[in-house]
mmCIF file of C-alpha atoms in Angstrom:
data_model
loop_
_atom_site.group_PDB
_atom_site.id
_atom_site.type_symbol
_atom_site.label_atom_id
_atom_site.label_comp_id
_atom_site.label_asym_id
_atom_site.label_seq_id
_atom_site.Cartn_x
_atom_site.Cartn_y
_atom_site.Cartn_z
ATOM 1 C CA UNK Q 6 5.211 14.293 44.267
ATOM 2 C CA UNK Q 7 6.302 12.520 41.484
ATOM 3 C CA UNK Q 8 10.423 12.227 42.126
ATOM 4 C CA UNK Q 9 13.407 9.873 41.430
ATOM 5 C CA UNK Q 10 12.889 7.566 39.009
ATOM 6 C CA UNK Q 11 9.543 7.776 37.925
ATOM 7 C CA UNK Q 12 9.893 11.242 37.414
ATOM 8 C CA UNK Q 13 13.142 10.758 35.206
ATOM 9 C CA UNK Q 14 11.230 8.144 33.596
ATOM 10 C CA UNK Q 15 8.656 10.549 32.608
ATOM 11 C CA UNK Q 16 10.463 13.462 31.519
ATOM 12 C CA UNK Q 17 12.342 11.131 29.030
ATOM 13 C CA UNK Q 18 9.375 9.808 27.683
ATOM 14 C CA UNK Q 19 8.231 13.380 26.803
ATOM 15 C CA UNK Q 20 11.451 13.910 24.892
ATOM 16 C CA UNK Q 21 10.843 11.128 22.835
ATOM 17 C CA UNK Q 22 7.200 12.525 22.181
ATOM 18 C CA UNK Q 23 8.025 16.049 21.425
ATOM 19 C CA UNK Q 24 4.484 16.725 20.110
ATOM 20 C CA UNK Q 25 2.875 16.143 22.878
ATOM 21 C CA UNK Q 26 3.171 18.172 26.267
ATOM 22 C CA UNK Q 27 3.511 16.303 29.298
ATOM 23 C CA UNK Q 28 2.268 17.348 33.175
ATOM 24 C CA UNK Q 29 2.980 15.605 36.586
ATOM 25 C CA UNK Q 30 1.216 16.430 39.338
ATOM 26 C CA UNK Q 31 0.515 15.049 43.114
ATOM 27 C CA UNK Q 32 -2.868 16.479 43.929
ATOM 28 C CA UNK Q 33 -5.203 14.159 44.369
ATOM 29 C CA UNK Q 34 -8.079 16.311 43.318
ATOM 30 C CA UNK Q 35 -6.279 17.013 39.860
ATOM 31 C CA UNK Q 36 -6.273 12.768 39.820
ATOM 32 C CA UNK Q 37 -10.582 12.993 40.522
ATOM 33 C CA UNK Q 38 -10.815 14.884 37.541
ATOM 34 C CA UNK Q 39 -9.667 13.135 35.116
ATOM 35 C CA UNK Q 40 -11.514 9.958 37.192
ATOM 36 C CA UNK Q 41 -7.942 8.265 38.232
ATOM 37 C CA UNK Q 42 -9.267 6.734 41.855
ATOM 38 C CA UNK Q 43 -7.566 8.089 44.641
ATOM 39 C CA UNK Q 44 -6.621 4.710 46.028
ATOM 40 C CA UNK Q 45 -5.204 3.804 42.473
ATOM 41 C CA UNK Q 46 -1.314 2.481 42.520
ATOM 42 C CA UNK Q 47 0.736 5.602 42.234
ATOM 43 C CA UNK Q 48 2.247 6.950 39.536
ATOM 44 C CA UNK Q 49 -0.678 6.724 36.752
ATOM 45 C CA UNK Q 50 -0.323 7.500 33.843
ATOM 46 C CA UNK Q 51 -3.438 9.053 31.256
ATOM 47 C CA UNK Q 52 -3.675 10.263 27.891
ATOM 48 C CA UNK Q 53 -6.280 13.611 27.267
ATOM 49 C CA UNK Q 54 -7.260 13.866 23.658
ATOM 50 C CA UNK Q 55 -10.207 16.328 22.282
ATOM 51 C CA UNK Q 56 -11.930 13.667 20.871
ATOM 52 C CA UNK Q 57 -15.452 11.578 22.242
ATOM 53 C CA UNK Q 58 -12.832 9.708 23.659
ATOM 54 C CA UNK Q 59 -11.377 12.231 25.664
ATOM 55 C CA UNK Q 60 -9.275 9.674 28.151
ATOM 56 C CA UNK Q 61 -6.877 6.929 27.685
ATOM 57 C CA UNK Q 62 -5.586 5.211 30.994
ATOM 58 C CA UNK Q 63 -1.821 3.456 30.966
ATOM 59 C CA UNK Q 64 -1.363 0.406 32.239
ATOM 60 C CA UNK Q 65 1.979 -0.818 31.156
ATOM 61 C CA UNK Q 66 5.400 -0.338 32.605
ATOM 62 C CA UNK Q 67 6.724 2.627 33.900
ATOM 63 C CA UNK Q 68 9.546 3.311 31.202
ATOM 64 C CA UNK Q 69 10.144 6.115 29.497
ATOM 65 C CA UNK Q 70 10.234 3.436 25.922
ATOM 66 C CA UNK Q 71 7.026 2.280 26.644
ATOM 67 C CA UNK Q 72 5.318 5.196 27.781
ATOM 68 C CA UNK Q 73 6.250 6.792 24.791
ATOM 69 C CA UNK Q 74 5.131 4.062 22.744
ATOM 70 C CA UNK Q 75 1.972 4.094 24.752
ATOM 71 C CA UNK Q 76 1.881 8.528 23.868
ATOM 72 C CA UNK Q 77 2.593 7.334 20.270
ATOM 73 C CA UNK Q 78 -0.039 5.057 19.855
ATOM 74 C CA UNK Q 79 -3.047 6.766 21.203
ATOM 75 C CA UNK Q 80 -2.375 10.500 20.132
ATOM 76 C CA UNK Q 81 -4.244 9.936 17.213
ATOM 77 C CA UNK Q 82 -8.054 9.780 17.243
ATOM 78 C CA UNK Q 83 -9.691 6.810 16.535
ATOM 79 C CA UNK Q 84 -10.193 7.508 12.917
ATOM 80 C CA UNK Q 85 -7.729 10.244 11.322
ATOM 81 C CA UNK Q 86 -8.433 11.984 8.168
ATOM 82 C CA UNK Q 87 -6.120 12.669 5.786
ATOM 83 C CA UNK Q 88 -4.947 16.071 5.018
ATOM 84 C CA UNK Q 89 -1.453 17.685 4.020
ATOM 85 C CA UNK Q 90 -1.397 18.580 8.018
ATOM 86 C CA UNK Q 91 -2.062 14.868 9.380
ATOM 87 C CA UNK Q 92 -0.496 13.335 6.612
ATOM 88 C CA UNK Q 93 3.056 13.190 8.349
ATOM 89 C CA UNK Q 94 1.152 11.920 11.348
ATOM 90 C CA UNK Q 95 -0.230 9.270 9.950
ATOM 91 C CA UNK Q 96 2.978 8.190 7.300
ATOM 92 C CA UNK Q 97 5.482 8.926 10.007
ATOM 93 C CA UNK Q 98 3.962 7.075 12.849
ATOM 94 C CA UNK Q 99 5.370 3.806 14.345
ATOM 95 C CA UNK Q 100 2.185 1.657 13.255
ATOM 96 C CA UNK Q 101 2.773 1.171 9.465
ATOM 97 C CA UNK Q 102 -0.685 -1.124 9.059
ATOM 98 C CA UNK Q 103 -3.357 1.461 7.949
ATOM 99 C CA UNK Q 104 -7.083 0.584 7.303
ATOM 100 C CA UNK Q 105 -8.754 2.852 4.889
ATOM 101 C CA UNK Q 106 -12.416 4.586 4.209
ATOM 102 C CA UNK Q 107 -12.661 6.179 0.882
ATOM 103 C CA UNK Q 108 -15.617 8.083 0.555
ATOM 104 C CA UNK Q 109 -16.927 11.943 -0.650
ATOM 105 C CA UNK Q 110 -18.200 13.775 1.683
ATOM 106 C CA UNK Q 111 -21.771 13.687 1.438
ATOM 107 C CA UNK Q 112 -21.392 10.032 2.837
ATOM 108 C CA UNK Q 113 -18.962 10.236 5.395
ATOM 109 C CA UNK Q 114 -21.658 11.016 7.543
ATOM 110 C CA UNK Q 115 -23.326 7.638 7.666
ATOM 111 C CA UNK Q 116 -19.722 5.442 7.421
ATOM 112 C CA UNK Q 117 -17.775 7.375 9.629
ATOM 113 C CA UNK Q 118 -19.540 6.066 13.045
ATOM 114 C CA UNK Q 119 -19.240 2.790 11.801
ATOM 115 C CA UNK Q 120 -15.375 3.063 11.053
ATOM 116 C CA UNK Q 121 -15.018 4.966 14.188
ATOM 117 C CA UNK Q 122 -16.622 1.740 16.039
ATOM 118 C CA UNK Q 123 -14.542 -0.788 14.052
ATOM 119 C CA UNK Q 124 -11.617 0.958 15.174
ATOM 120 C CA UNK Q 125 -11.601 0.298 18.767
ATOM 121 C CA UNK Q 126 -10.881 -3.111 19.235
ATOM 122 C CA UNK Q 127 -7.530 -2.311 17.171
ATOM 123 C CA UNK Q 128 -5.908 0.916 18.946
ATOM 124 C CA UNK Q 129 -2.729 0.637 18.953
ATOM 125 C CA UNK Q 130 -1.862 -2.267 16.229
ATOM 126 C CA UNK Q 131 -3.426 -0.270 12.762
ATOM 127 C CA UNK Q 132 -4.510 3.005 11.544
ATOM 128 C CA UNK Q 133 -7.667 4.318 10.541
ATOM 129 C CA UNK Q 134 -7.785 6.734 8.247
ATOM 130 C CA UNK Q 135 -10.488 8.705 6.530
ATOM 131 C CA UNK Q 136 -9.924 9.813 3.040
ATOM 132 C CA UNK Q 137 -12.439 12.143 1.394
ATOM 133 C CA UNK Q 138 -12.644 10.894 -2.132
ATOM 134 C CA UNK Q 139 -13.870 14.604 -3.422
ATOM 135 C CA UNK Q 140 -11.059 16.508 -1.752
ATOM 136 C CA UNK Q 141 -8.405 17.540 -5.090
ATOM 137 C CA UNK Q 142 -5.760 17.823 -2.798
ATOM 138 C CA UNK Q 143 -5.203 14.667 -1.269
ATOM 139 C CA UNK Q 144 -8.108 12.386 -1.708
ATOM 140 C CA UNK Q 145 -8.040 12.187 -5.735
ATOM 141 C CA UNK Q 146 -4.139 11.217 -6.029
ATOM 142 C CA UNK Q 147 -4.363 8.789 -3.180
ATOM 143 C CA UNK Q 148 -7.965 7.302 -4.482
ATOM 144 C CA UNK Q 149 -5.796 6.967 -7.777
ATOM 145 C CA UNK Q 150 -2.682 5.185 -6.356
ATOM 146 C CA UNK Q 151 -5.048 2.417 -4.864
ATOM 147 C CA UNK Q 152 -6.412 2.094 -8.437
ATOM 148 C CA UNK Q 153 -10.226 3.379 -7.321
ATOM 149 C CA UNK Q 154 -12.292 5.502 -9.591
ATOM 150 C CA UNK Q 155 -15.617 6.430 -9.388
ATOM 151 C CA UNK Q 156 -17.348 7.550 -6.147
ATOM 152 C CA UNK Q 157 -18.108 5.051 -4.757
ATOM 153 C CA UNK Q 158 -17.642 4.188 -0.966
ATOM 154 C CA UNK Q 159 -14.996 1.468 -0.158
ATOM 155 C CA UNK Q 160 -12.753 -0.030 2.860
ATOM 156 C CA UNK Q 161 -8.442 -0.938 1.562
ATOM 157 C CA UNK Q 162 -5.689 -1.897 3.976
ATOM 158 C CA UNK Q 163 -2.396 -1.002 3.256
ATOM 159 C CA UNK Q 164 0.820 -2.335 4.806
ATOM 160 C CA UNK Q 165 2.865 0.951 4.074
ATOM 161 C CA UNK Q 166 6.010 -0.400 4.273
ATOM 162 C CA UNK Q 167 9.062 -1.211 1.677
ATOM 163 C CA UNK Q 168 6.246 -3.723 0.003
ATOM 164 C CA UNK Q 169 3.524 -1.563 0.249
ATOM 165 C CA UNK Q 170 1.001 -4.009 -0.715
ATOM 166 C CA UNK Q 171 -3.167 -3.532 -0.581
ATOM 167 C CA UNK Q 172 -5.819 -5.104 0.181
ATOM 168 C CA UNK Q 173 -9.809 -4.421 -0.593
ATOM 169 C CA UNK Q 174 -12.882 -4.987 0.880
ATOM 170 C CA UNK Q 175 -15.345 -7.301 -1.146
ATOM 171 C CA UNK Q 176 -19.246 -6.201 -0.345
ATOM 172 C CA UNK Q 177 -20.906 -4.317 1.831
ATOM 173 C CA UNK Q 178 -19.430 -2.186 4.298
ATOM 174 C CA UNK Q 179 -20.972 -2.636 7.707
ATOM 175 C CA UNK Q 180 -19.412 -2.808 11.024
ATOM 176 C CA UNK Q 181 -19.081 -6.575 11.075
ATOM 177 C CA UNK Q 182 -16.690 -6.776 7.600
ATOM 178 C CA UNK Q 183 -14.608 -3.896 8.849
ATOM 179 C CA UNK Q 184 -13.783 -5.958 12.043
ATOM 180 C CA UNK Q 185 -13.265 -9.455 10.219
ATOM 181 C CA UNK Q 186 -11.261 -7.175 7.397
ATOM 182 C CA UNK Q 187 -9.073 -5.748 10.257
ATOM 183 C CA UNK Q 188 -8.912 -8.724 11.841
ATOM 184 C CA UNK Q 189 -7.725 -10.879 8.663
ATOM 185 C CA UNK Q 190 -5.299 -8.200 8.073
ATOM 186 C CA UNK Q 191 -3.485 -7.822 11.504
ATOM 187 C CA UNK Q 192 -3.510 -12.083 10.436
ATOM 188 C CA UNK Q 193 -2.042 -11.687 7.265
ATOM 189 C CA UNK Q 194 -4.545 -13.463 5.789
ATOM 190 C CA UNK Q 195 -5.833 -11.388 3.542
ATOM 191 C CA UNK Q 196 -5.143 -11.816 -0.301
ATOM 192 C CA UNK Q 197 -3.512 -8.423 -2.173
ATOM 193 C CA UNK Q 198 -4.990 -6.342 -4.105
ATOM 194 C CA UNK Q 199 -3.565 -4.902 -7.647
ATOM 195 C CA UNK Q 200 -4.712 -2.589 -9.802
ATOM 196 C CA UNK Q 201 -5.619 -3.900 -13.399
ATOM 197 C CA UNK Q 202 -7.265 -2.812 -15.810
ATOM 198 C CA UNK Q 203 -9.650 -5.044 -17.481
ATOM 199 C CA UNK Q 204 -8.693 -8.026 -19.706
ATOM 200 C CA UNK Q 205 -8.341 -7.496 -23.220
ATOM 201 C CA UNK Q 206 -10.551 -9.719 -25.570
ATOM 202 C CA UNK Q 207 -9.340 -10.727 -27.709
ATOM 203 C CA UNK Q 208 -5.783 -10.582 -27.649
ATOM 204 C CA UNK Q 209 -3.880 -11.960 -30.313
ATOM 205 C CA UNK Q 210 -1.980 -9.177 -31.919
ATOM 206 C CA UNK Q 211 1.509 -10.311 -32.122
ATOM 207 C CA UNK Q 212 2.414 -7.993 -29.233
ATOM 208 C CA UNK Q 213 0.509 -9.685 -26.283
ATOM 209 C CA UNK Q 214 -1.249 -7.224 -24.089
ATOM 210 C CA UNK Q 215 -0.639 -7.619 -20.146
ATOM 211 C CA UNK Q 216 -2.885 -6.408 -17.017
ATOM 212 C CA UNK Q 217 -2.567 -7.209 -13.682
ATOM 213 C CA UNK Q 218 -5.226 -9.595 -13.725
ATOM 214 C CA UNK Q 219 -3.716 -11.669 -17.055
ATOM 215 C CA UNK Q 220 -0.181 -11.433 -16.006
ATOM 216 C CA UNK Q 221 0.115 -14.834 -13.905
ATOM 217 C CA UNK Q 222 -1.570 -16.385 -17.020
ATOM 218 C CA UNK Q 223 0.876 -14.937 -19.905
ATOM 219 C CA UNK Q 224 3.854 -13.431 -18.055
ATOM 220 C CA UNK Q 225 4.481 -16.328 -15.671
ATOM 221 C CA UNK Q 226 3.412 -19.320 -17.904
ATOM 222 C CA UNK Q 227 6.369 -21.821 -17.285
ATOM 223 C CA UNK Q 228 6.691 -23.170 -20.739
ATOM 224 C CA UNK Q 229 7.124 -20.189 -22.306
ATOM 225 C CA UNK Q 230 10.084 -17.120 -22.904
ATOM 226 C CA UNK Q 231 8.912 -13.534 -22.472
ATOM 227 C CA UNK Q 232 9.728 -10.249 -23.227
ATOM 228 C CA UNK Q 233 7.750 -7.329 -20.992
ATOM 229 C CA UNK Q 234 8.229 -3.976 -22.041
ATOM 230 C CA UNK Q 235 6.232 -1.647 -19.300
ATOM 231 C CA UNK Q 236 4.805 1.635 -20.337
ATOM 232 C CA UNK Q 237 3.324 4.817 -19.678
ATOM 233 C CA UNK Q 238 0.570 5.929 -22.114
ATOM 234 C CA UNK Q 239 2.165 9.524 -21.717
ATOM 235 C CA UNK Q 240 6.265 8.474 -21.935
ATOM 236 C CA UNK Q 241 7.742 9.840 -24.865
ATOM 237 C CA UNK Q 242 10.560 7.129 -25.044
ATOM 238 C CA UNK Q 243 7.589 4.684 -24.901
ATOM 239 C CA UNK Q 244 5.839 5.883 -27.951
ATOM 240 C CA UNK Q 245 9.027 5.963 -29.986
ATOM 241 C CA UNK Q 246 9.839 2.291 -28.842
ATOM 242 C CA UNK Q 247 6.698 1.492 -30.252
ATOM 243 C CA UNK Q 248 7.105 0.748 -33.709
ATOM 244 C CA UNK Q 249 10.562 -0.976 -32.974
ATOM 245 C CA UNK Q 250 9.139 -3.035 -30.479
ATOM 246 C CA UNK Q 251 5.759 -3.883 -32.953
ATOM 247 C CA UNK Q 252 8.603 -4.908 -35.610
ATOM 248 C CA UNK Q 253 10.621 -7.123 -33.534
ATOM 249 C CA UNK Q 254 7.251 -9.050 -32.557
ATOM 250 C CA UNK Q 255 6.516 -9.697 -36.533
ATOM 251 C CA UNK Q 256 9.900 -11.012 -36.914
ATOM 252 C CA UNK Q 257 9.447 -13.487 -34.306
ATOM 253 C CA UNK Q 258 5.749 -14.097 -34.738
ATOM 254 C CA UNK Q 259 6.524 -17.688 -35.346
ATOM 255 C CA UNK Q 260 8.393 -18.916 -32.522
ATOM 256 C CA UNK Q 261 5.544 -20.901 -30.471
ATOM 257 C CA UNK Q 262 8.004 -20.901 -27.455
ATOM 258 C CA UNK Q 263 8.362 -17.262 -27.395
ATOM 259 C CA UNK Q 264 5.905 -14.406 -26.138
ATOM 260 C CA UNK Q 265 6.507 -10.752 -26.648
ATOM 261 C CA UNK Q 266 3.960 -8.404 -24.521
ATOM 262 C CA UNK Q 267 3.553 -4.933 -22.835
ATOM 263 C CA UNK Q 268 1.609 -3.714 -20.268
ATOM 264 C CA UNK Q 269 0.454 -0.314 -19.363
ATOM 265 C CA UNK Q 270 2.217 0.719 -15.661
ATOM 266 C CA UNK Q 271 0.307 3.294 -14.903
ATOM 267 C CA UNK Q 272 -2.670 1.485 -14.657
ATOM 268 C CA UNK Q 273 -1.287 -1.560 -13.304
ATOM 269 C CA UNK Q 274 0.384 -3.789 -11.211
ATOM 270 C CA UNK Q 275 2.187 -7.048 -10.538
ATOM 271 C CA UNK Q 276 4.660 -7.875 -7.322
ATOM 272 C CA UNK Q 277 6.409 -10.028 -10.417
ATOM 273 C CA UNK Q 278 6.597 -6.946 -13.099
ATOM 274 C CA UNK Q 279 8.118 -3.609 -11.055
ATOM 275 C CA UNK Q 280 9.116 -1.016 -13.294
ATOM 276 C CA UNK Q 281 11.948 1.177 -12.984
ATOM 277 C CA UNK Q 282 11.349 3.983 -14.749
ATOM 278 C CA UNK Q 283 9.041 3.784 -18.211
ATOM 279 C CA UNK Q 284 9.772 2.158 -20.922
ATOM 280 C CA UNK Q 285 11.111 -0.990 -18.807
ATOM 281 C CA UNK Q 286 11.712 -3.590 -20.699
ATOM 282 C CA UNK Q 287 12.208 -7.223 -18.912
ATOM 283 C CA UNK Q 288 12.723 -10.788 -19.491
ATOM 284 C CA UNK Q 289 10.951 -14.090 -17.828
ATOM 285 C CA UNK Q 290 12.984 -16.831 -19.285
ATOM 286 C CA UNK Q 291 11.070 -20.536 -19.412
ATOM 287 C CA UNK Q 292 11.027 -22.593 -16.047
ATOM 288 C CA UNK Q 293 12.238 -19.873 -14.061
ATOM 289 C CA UNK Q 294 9.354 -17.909 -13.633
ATOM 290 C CA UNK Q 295 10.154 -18.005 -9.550
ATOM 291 C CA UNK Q 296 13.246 -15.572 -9.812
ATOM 292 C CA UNK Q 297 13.437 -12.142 -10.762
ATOM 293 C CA UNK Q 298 13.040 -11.452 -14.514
ATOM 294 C CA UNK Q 299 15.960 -9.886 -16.420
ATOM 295 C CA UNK Q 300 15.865 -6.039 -17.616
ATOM 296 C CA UNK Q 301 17.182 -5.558 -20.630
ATOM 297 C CA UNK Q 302 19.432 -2.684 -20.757
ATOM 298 C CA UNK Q 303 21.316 -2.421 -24.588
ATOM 299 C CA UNK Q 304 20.086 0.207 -26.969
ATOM 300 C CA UNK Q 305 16.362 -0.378 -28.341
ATOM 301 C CA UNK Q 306 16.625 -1.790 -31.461
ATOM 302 C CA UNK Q 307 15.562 -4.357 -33.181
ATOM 303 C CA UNK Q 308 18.852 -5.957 -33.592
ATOM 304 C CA UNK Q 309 19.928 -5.688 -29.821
ATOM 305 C CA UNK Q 310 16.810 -6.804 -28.700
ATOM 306 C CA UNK Q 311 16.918 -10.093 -30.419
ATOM 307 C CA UNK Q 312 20.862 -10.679 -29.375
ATOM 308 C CA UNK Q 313 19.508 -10.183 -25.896
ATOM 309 C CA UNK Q 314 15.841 -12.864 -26.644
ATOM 310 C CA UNK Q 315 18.533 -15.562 -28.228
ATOM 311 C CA UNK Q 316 21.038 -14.917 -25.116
ATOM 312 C CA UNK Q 317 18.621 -15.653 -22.428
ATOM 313 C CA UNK Q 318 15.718 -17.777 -23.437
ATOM 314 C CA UNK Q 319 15.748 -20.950 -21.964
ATOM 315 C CA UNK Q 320 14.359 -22.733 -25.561
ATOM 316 C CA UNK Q 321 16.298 -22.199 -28.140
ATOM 317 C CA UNK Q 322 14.770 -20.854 -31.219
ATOM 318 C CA UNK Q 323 15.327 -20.210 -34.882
ATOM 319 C CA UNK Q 324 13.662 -17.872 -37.028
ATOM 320 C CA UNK Q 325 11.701 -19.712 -40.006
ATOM 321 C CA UNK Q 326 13.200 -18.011 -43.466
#
């Protein structure tokens, strides 16, 4: 029998993993069925799933941390889909590095094999998760936080931690870019992905409009000031800033040095522009485009707006008569 230490060992582990029951047992036919070899090193250790792959085998170190680790790990199938019953599963587990297939269900049939297969050189270091684009419940508001629309079929890694950045697949998805996508991932050597609408053309209203994809090129241009204000389409606060915010652009249409913009938040997304809340309204001053811009937080008018433009720009400026 399994006693003493290894048994403690064991029984710990299996608080640690409450979801999972644990057994011990010291018949050796009990160890041919689940094809341990009888002449294996005692105590062994083996995960049962209901899955193709019905049997993991331990090989680490017989502590209750790592067996539990180990439990935590491999519990999951090779490729989880995401539903309001896995979803704590999946957000809650210890591996925060998630690789994702978005498509409906008519074609999960021929991608999920191939996901399945891309998964198993990387048990145990990311996720796989399957996320049925046509399911209301959880597929449409996740397909619309990675910024996808449309139906079609497509691979995204997320981090899901504090930083939560993602990353997309480029071409075709075959079993071959899912492993060198996994692989650059695990690498961090993957470039992020933000969503963006597309860039306006052309775009020289006095209020400057911002997407992701333009927002290196006008936001963080080191010779010039800039004032952000992020919005949502639907904000109430947003649309009566509007006019204010079109007014204080005219005034200072003629300062070269100076760019006032605004950029939809909803649809999308910067690491250098994070909104708190919409309307969000935020500074870059000149040549220090590297540190975090400045949120303006006086009343929105015209007047305090410009106080707060004169206080922190970097050129000075003054308004032609």
């Amino acid at each position: 029998t399994i006693c003493g230490a290894h048994s403690d060992e064991l029984a710990a582990a299996s608080r640690l993993e409450e979801s999972i029951n644990f057994y011990q047992t010291s018949t050796p036919d009990v160890a041919k069925l689940f094809h341990i070899d009888t002449a294996a090193k005692r105590p062994s250790v083996v995960l049962l799933k209901k899955e193709e792959e019905k049997l993991t085998f331990y090989d680490g170190e017989f502590k209750a941390s790592a067996i539990a680790d180990f439990v935590s790990a491999n519990k999951l199938p090779l490729v989880t889909t995401l539903t309001q019953e896995t979803s704590p599963s999946i957000f809650g587990n210890p591996i925060k590095k998630q690789i994702l297939l978005f498509a409906v269900a008519s074609e999960s049939s021929k991608f999920l094999p191939i996901f399945k297969e891309g998964a198993k050189p990387f048990k145990g270091k990311l996720l796989f998760v399957f996320v049925e684009l046509d399911n209301q419940e959880v597929g449409e508001p996740v397909a619309d936080y990675f910024g996808i629309t449309g139906q079609e079929t497509t691979v995204h890694a997320y981090t899901g931690n504090e930083d939560a950045k993602k990353f997309f697949l480029d071409g075709e998805v075959s079993l071959e870019a899912i492993k060198d996508f996994a692989e650059g991932f695990l690498e961090d050597k993957l470039t992020p992905f933000y969503k963006s609408e597309p860039v306006p053309e052309p775009n020289d209203g006095d209020v400057k409009v911002v997407v992701g994809k333009n927002l290196d090129l006008i936001v963080l241009d080191e010779s010039k000031d800039v004032l952000l204000d992020i919005y949502a389409p639907w904000c109430g606060h947003c649309q009566s800033l509007e006019p204010t915010y079109n007014k204080l652009a005219k005034h200072l249409r003629g300062v070269d040095s100076l760019v006032i913009a605004k950029m939809d938040g909803t649809a999308n997304e910067h690491p250098h522009a994070k909104s708190d809340g919409y309307p969000t309204i935020l500074f870059y001053p000149a040549g220090k485009k590297s540190f975090e811009p400045i949120t303006f937080e006086g009343e929105r008018t015209v007047v305090d707006m410009y106080k707060f433009i004169k206080k922190h720009a970097s050129i000075p400026f003054k308004l032609k008569r």
